[in-house]
Amino acid sequence: MDTERVRLAASSVTGGDPVDVETISETIRRALRLGSGRPDRAELAAAQEELRGHIALLIPLARQEFRRLSRRGDETQARELAARIDGTEHRAGQGLPRDILAAHVQIGHLTRDCQYLLATHTAADWR
């Protein structure tokens, strides 16, 4: 796999700036490690902000992929992607819950959302 090509995958949506797959992947790895420890609220809040930033970058790219799938007639995949985009936007827009367990759950959801969007972007780049 040409990891340099994937790492530097540029999009007109991002103004020609590359999507830094390595940085996003490292954020995901750090967020996943939070689930196995006892992070404090500040660590969870920092992870949430990092994930939100990556999600904000990846959502427009996922929408481009949705449009491509719709044009191709891949309605099932397009609907699945649209549902994931909607759910991700909803979760990313929520504040961090006060309850530490609920905050852990939310970070887990955002982490998986970010993973999904990144995988969608990198897979679309190879089509």
Short mmCIF file of N, CA and C in Angstrom, two decimals:
data_model
loop_
_atom_site.label_atom_id
_atom_site.label_comp_id
_atom_site.label_asym_id
_atom_site.label_seq_id
_atom_site.Cartn_x
_atom_site.Cartn_y
_atom_site.Cartn_z
N MET A 1 0.85 -1.18 0.00
CA MET A 1 0.00 0.00 0.00
C MET A 1 0.89 1.23 0.00
N ASP A 2 0.59 2.19 -0.81
CA ASP A 2 1.37 3.41 -0.91
C ASP A 2 0.94 4.36 0.22
N THR A 3 1.55 4.20 1.39
CA THR A 3 1.12 4.98 2.55
C THR A 3 1.38 6.46 2.38
N GLU A 4 2.42 6.82 1.66
CA GLU A 4 2.69 8.24 1.43
C GLU A 4 1.57 8.86 0.60
N ARG A 5 1.08 8.14 -0.40
CA ARG A 5 -0.03 8.64 -1.21
C ARG A 5 -1.28 8.83 -0.36
N VAL A 6 -1.56 7.85 0.50
CA VAL A 6 -2.73 7.96 1.36
C VAL A 6 -2.55 9.11 2.34
N ARG A 7 -1.37 9.22 2.95
CA ARG A 7 -1.11 10.25 3.94
C ARG A 7 -1.28 11.64 3.35
N LEU A 8 -0.92 11.79 2.12
CA LEU A 8 -0.98 13.10 1.48
C LEU A 8 -2.20 13.27 0.58
N ALA A 9 -3.22 12.46 0.80
CA ALA A 9 -4.44 12.56 -0.01
C ALA A 9 -5.04 13.94 0.17
N ALA A 10 -5.07 14.72 -0.91
CA ALA A 10 -5.58 16.09 -0.83
C ALA A 10 -7.01 16.15 -1.32
N SER A 11 -7.72 17.15 -0.84
CA SER A 11 -9.10 17.34 -1.23
C SER A 11 -9.36 18.82 -1.48
N SER A 12 -10.19 19.12 -2.48
CA SER A 12 -10.54 20.51 -2.72
C SER A 12 -11.33 21.07 -1.54
N VAL A 13 -12.03 20.20 -0.81
CA VAL A 13 -12.79 20.65 0.36
C VAL A 13 -11.86 21.23 1.42
N THR A 14 -10.68 20.65 1.57
CA THR A 14 -9.75 21.11 2.59
C THR A 14 -8.82 22.19 2.03
N GLY A 15 -9.16 22.76 0.90
CA GLY A 15 -8.34 23.83 0.33
C GLY A 15 -7.00 23.34 -0.16
N GLY A 16 -6.93 22.06 -0.54
CA GLY A 16 -5.67 21.52 -1.03
C GLY A 16 -4.77 21.03 0.07
N ASP A 17 -5.13 21.27 1.33
CA ASP A 17 -4.33 20.78 2.44
C ASP A 17 -4.50 19.27 2.53
N PRO A 18 -3.41 18.55 2.78
CA PRO A 18 -3.54 17.09 2.85
C PRO A 18 -4.24 16.65 4.14
N VAL A 19 -4.93 15.55 4.02
CA VAL A 19 -5.49 14.91 5.21
C VAL A 19 -4.33 14.13 5.81
N ASP A 20 -3.97 14.45 7.02
CA ASP A 20 -2.83 13.80 7.67
C ASP A 20 -3.31 12.53 8.36
N VAL A 21 -3.29 11.45 7.61
CA VAL A 21 -3.79 10.17 8.08
C VAL A 21 -3.02 9.72 9.32
N GLU A 22 -1.72 9.94 9.34
CA GLU A 22 -0.92 9.50 10.48
C GLU A 22 -1.31 10.22 11.76
N THR A 23 -1.52 11.52 11.69
CA THR A 23 -1.92 12.28 12.88
C THR A 23 -3.29 11.85 13.37
N ILE A 24 -4.23 11.68 12.45
CA ILE A 24 -5.57 11.24 12.83
C ILE A 24 -5.50 9.84 13.45
N SER A 25 -4.72 8.97 12.84
CA SER A 25 -4.57 7.61 13.37
C SER A 25 -3.97 7.62 14.77
N GLU A 26 -3.01 8.47 15.01
CA GLU A 26 -2.40 8.56 16.34
C GLU A 26 -3.41 9.07 17.36
N THR A 27 -4.22 10.04 16.99
CA THR A 27 -5.27 10.52 17.88
C THR A 27 -6.23 9.37 18.22
N ILE A 28 -6.60 8.59 17.24
CA ILE A 28 -7.48 7.45 17.46
C ILE A 28 -6.83 6.46 18.42
N ARG A 29 -5.56 6.15 18.21
CA ARG A 29 -4.87 5.21 19.10
C ARG A 29 -4.84 5.73 20.54
N ARG A 30 -4.56 7.03 20.71
CA ARG A 30 -4.54 7.60 22.07
C ARG A 30 -5.93 7.54 22.70
N ALA A 31 -6.96 7.84 21.93
CA ALA A 31 -8.32 7.80 22.46
C ALA A 31 -8.71 6.38 22.85
N LEU A 32 -8.30 5.40 22.07
CA LEU A 32 -8.60 4.01 22.40
C LEU A 32 -7.90 3.59 23.70
N ARG A 33 -6.68 4.08 23.89
CA ARG A 33 -5.96 3.76 25.13
C ARG A 33 -6.64 4.37 26.35
N LEU A 34 -7.33 5.49 26.18
CA LEU A 34 -8.06 6.08 27.31
C LEU A 34 -9.10 5.12 27.86
N GLY A 35 -9.66 4.30 27.00
CA GLY A 35 -10.68 3.36 27.43
C GLY A 35 -10.16 2.27 28.33
N SER A 36 -8.86 2.05 28.35
CA SER A 36 -8.30 0.99 29.19
C SER A 36 -7.70 1.52 30.49
N GLY A 37 -7.78 2.83 30.68
CA GLY A 37 -7.22 3.42 31.89
C GLY A 37 -8.27 4.16 32.69
N ARG A 38 -7.79 5.05 33.52
CA ARG A 38 -8.69 5.88 34.34
C ARG A 38 -8.37 7.35 34.10
N PRO A 39 -8.63 7.83 32.89
CA PRO A 39 -8.32 9.22 32.60
C PRO A 39 -9.24 10.16 33.37
N ASP A 40 -8.70 11.35 33.63
CA ASP A 40 -9.55 12.34 34.29
C ASP A 40 -10.36 13.08 33.23
N ARG A 41 -11.24 13.91 33.69
CA ARG A 41 -12.14 14.64 32.80
C ARG A 41 -11.37 15.51 31.81
N ALA A 42 -10.26 16.11 32.24
CA ALA A 42 -9.46 16.96 31.36
C ALA A 42 -8.89 16.16 30.19
N GLU A 43 -8.44 14.94 30.44
CA GLU A 43 -7.91 14.10 29.37
C GLU A 43 -9.01 13.72 28.39
N LEU A 44 -10.17 13.40 28.93
CA LEU A 44 -11.30 13.06 28.06
C LEU A 44 -11.74 14.26 27.23
N ALA A 45 -11.75 15.44 27.84
CA ALA A 45 -12.13 16.65 27.12
C ALA A 45 -11.13 16.96 26.00
N ALA A 46 -9.85 16.76 26.28
CA ALA A 46 -8.82 16.99 25.25
C ALA A 46 -8.99 16.02 24.09
N ALA A 47 -9.26 14.76 24.42
CA ALA A 47 -9.47 13.76 23.37
C ALA A 47 -10.70 14.12 22.54
N GLN A 48 -11.76 14.57 23.21
CA GLN A 48 -12.97 14.96 22.50
C GLN A 48 -12.68 16.09 21.51
N GLU A 49 -11.95 17.08 21.93
CA GLU A 49 -11.65 18.21 21.04
C GLU A 49 -10.80 17.78 19.85
N GLU A 50 -9.81 16.92 20.08
CA GLU A 50 -8.99 16.42 18.97
C GLU A 50 -9.85 15.64 17.99
N LEU A 51 -10.67 14.74 18.52
CA LEU A 51 -11.53 13.93 17.66
C LEU A 51 -12.52 14.80 16.89
N ARG A 52 -13.09 15.79 17.56
CA ARG A 52 -14.02 16.71 16.88
C ARG A 52 -13.34 17.44 15.71
N GLY A 53 -12.11 17.85 15.93
CA GLY A 53 -11.37 18.53 14.86
C GLY A 53 -11.17 17.64 13.65
N HIS A 54 -10.78 16.39 13.89
CA HIS A 54 -10.59 15.45 12.78
C HIS A 54 -11.92 15.14 12.10
N ILE A 55 -12.95 14.96 12.90
CA ILE A 55 -14.28 14.67 12.34
C ILE A 55 -14.75 15.83 11.47
N ALA A 56 -14.51 17.06 11.93
CA ALA A 56 -14.91 18.24 11.14
C ALA A 56 -14.20 18.26 9.79
N LEU A 57 -12.99 17.79 9.73
CA LEU A 57 -12.24 17.71 8.48
C LEU A 57 -12.77 16.58 7.59
N LEU A 58 -13.13 15.46 8.20
CA LEU A 58 -13.50 14.28 7.44
C LEU A 58 -14.96 14.26 6.98
N ILE A 59 -15.84 14.94 7.68
CA ILE A 59 -17.26 14.93 7.31
C ILE A 59 -17.49 15.44 5.88
N PRO A 60 -16.92 16.57 5.47
CA PRO A 60 -17.15 17.01 4.08
C PRO A 60 -16.63 16.00 3.05
N LEU A 61 -15.56 15.31 3.38
CA LEU A 61 -15.02 14.30 2.48
C LEU A 61 -15.96 13.10 2.40
N ALA A 62 -16.56 12.74 3.54
CA ALA A 62 -17.54 11.65 3.55
C ALA A 62 -18.77 12.04 2.73
N ARG A 63 -19.15 13.30 2.80
CA ARG A 63 -20.29 13.75 1.99
C ARG A 63 -19.98 13.65 0.50
N GLN A 64 -18.75 13.96 0.13
CA GLN A 64 -18.35 13.79 -1.28
C GLN A 64 -18.47 12.33 -1.68
N GLU A 65 -18.04 11.43 -0.81
CA GLU A 65 -18.15 10.00 -1.09
C GLU A 65 -19.61 9.58 -1.18
N PHE A 66 -20.47 10.14 -0.32
CA PHE A 66 -21.91 9.87 -0.39
C PHE A 66 -22.45 10.24 -1.77
N ARG A 67 -22.08 11.43 -2.23
CA ARG A 67 -22.56 11.88 -3.55
C ARG A 67 -22.06 10.94 -4.65
N ARG A 68 -20.82 10.50 -4.55
CA ARG A 68 -20.26 9.59 -5.55
C ARG A 68 -21.02 8.27 -5.54
N LEU A 69 -21.28 7.73 -4.34
CA LEU A 69 -22.03 6.48 -4.24
C LEU A 69 -23.44 6.63 -4.79
N SER A 70 -24.08 7.75 -4.51
CA SER A 70 -25.43 8.00 -5.01
C SER A 70 -25.45 8.06 -6.53
N ARG A 71 -24.47 8.76 -7.10
CA ARG A 71 -24.40 8.85 -8.57
C ARG A 71 -24.18 7.49 -9.21
N ARG A 72 -23.41 6.64 -8.53
CA ARG A 72 -23.12 5.30 -9.04
C ARG A 72 -24.27 4.33 -8.86
N GLY A 73 -25.26 4.73 -8.08
CA GLY A 73 -26.41 3.86 -7.84
C GLY A 73 -26.22 2.90 -6.67
N ASP A 74 -25.20 3.11 -5.85
CA ASP A 74 -24.97 2.27 -4.68
C ASP A 74 -25.80 2.79 -3.51
N GLU A 75 -27.12 2.63 -3.63
CA GLU A 75 -28.04 3.23 -2.66
C GLU A 75 -27.87 2.69 -1.25
N THR A 76 -27.64 1.40 -1.10
CA THR A 76 -27.48 0.82 0.23
C THR A 76 -26.27 1.40 0.93
N GLN A 77 -25.13 1.44 0.24
CA GLN A 77 -23.92 2.01 0.82
C GLN A 77 -24.09 3.50 1.07
N ALA A 78 -24.75 4.19 0.17
CA ALA A 78 -24.96 5.63 0.33
C ALA A 78 -25.82 5.91 1.56
N ARG A 79 -26.89 5.14 1.74
CA ARG A 79 -27.76 5.32 2.92
C ARG A 79 -27.00 5.02 4.21
N GLU A 80 -26.20 3.97 4.21
CA GLU A 80 -25.40 3.63 5.40
C GLU A 80 -24.45 4.77 5.74
N LEU A 81 -23.78 5.29 4.73
CA LEU A 81 -22.84 6.39 4.95
C LEU A 81 -23.58 7.63 5.45
N ALA A 82 -24.72 7.94 4.86
CA ALA A 82 -25.49 9.11 5.29
C ALA A 82 -25.91 8.98 6.76
N ALA A 83 -26.32 7.78 7.15
CA ALA A 83 -26.72 7.56 8.55
C ALA A 83 -25.52 7.73 9.48
N ARG A 84 -24.37 7.22 9.07
CA ARG A 84 -23.17 7.37 9.91
C ARG A 84 -22.77 8.85 10.02
N ILE A 85 -22.86 9.57 8.93
CA ILE A 85 -22.52 11.00 8.94
C ILE A 85 -23.46 11.73 9.91
N ASP A 86 -24.76 11.48 9.79
CA ASP A 86 -25.73 12.14 10.67
C ASP A 86 -25.47 11.83 12.14
N GLY A 87 -25.26 10.56 12.46
CA GLY A 87 -24.99 10.17 13.83
C GLY A 87 -23.71 10.78 14.37
N THR A 88 -22.70 10.81 13.54
CA THR A 88 -21.41 11.38 13.93
C THR A 88 -21.55 12.86 14.21
N GLU A 89 -22.24 13.56 13.33
CA GLU A 89 -22.44 15.00 13.55
C GLU A 89 -23.19 15.26 14.85
N HIS A 90 -24.18 14.44 15.11
CA HIS A 90 -24.95 14.61 16.35
C HIS A 90 -24.06 14.40 17.57
N ARG A 91 -23.31 13.30 17.59
CA ARG A 91 -22.43 13.01 18.74
C ARG A 91 -21.34 14.06 18.89
N ALA A 92 -20.76 14.49 17.78
CA ALA A 92 -19.68 15.48 17.85
C ALA A 92 -20.18 16.83 18.36
N GLY A 93 -21.46 17.09 18.19
CA GLY A 93 -22.03 18.35 18.64
C GLY A 93 -22.42 18.37 20.11
N GLN A 94 -22.38 17.22 20.74
CA GLN A 94 -22.75 17.15 22.15
C GLN A 94 -21.57 17.52 23.04
N GLY A 95 -21.89 18.11 24.17
CA GLY A 95 -20.86 18.39 25.16
C GLY A 95 -20.45 17.12 25.87
N LEU A 96 -19.33 17.18 26.56
CA LEU A 96 -18.86 16.03 27.31
C LEU A 96 -19.74 15.85 28.55
N PRO A 97 -20.31 14.68 28.73
CA PRO A 97 -21.18 14.45 29.89
C PRO A 97 -20.41 14.65 31.21
N ARG A 98 -21.11 15.06 32.23
CA ARG A 98 -20.50 15.23 33.56
C ARG A 98 -20.10 13.89 34.16
N ASP A 99 -20.96 12.90 33.99
CA ASP A 99 -20.68 11.57 34.50
C ASP A 99 -19.47 10.98 33.78
N ILE A 100 -18.47 10.51 34.52
CA ILE A 100 -17.23 10.05 33.91
C ILE A 100 -17.45 8.81 33.04
N LEU A 101 -18.35 7.91 33.46
CA LEU A 101 -18.63 6.72 32.65
C LEU A 101 -19.29 7.13 31.33
N ALA A 102 -20.25 8.03 31.40
CA ALA A 102 -20.91 8.52 30.18
C ALA A 102 -19.90 9.23 29.27
N ALA A 103 -18.96 9.95 29.86
CA ALA A 103 -17.91 10.62 29.08
C ALA A 103 -17.03 9.59 28.37
N HIS A 104 -16.69 8.51 29.08
CA HIS A 104 -15.92 7.42 28.45
C HIS A 104 -16.67 6.85 27.26
N VAL A 105 -17.95 6.62 27.44
CA VAL A 105 -18.78 6.05 26.36
C VAL A 105 -18.80 7.00 25.16
N GLN A 106 -18.97 8.28 25.44
CA GLN A 106 -19.01 9.25 24.33
C GLN A 106 -17.69 9.29 23.58
N ILE A 107 -16.57 9.27 24.30
CA ILE A 107 -15.26 9.27 23.62
C ILE A 107 -15.11 8.00 22.79
N GLY A 108 -15.59 6.88 23.31
CA GLY A 108 -15.54 5.64 22.53
C GLY A 108 -16.32 5.75 21.24
N HIS A 109 -17.52 6.34 21.31
CA HIS A 109 -18.32 6.52 20.10
C HIS A 109 -17.63 7.45 19.11
N LEU A 110 -17.11 8.57 19.60
CA LEU A 110 -16.43 9.51 18.70
C LEU A 110 -15.19 8.89 18.08
N THR A 111 -14.50 8.07 18.84
CA THR A 111 -13.31 7.40 18.31
C THR A 111 -13.70 6.47 17.17
N ARG A 112 -14.73 5.67 17.37
CA ARG A 112 -15.18 4.76 16.30
C ARG A 112 -15.72 5.54 15.10
N ASP A 113 -16.40 6.64 15.37
CA ASP A 113 -16.87 7.48 14.26
C ASP A 113 -15.69 8.00 13.44
N CYS A 114 -14.68 8.47 14.13
CA CYS A 114 -13.50 9.01 13.45
C CYS A 114 -12.80 7.90 12.66
N GLN A 115 -12.69 6.71 13.24
CA GLN A 115 -12.10 5.57 12.53
C GLN A 115 -12.87 5.28 11.24
N TYR A 116 -14.18 5.26 11.34
CA TYR A 116 -15.03 4.96 10.19
C TYR A 116 -14.84 6.01 9.09
N LEU A 117 -14.87 7.28 9.48
CA LEU A 117 -14.71 8.35 8.49
C LEU A 117 -13.33 8.31 7.84
N LEU A 118 -12.30 8.03 8.63
CA LEU A 118 -10.95 7.93 8.08
C LEU A 118 -10.85 6.75 7.12
N ALA A 119 -11.42 5.62 7.51
CA ALA A 119 -11.40 4.44 6.62
C ALA A 119 -12.17 4.72 5.33
N THR A 120 -13.29 5.42 5.45
CA THR A 120 -14.08 5.78 4.26
C THR A 120 -13.26 6.67 3.34
N HIS A 121 -12.57 7.64 3.93
CA HIS A 121 -11.76 8.56 3.14
C HIS A 121 -10.61 7.83 2.46
N THR A 122 -9.88 7.01 3.18
CA THR A 122 -8.73 6.35 2.58
C THR A 122 -9.16 5.32 1.54
N ALA A 123 -10.30 4.64 1.78
CA ALA A 123 -10.80 3.70 0.79
C ALA A 123 -11.26 4.43 -0.47
N ALA A 124 -11.91 5.57 -0.29
CA ALA A 124 -12.37 6.35 -1.45
C ALA A 124 -11.20 6.86 -2.26
N ASP A 125 -10.11 7.17 -1.58
CA ASP A 125 -8.93 7.68 -2.27
C ASP A 125 -8.34 6.65 -3.23
N TRP A 126 -8.58 5.39 -2.96
CA TRP A 126 -8.00 4.32 -3.80
C TRP A 126 -8.93 3.92 -4.93
N ARG A 127 -10.12 4.48 -4.99
CA ARG A 127 -11.04 4.11 -6.08
C ARG A 127 -10.71 4.89 -7.32
#
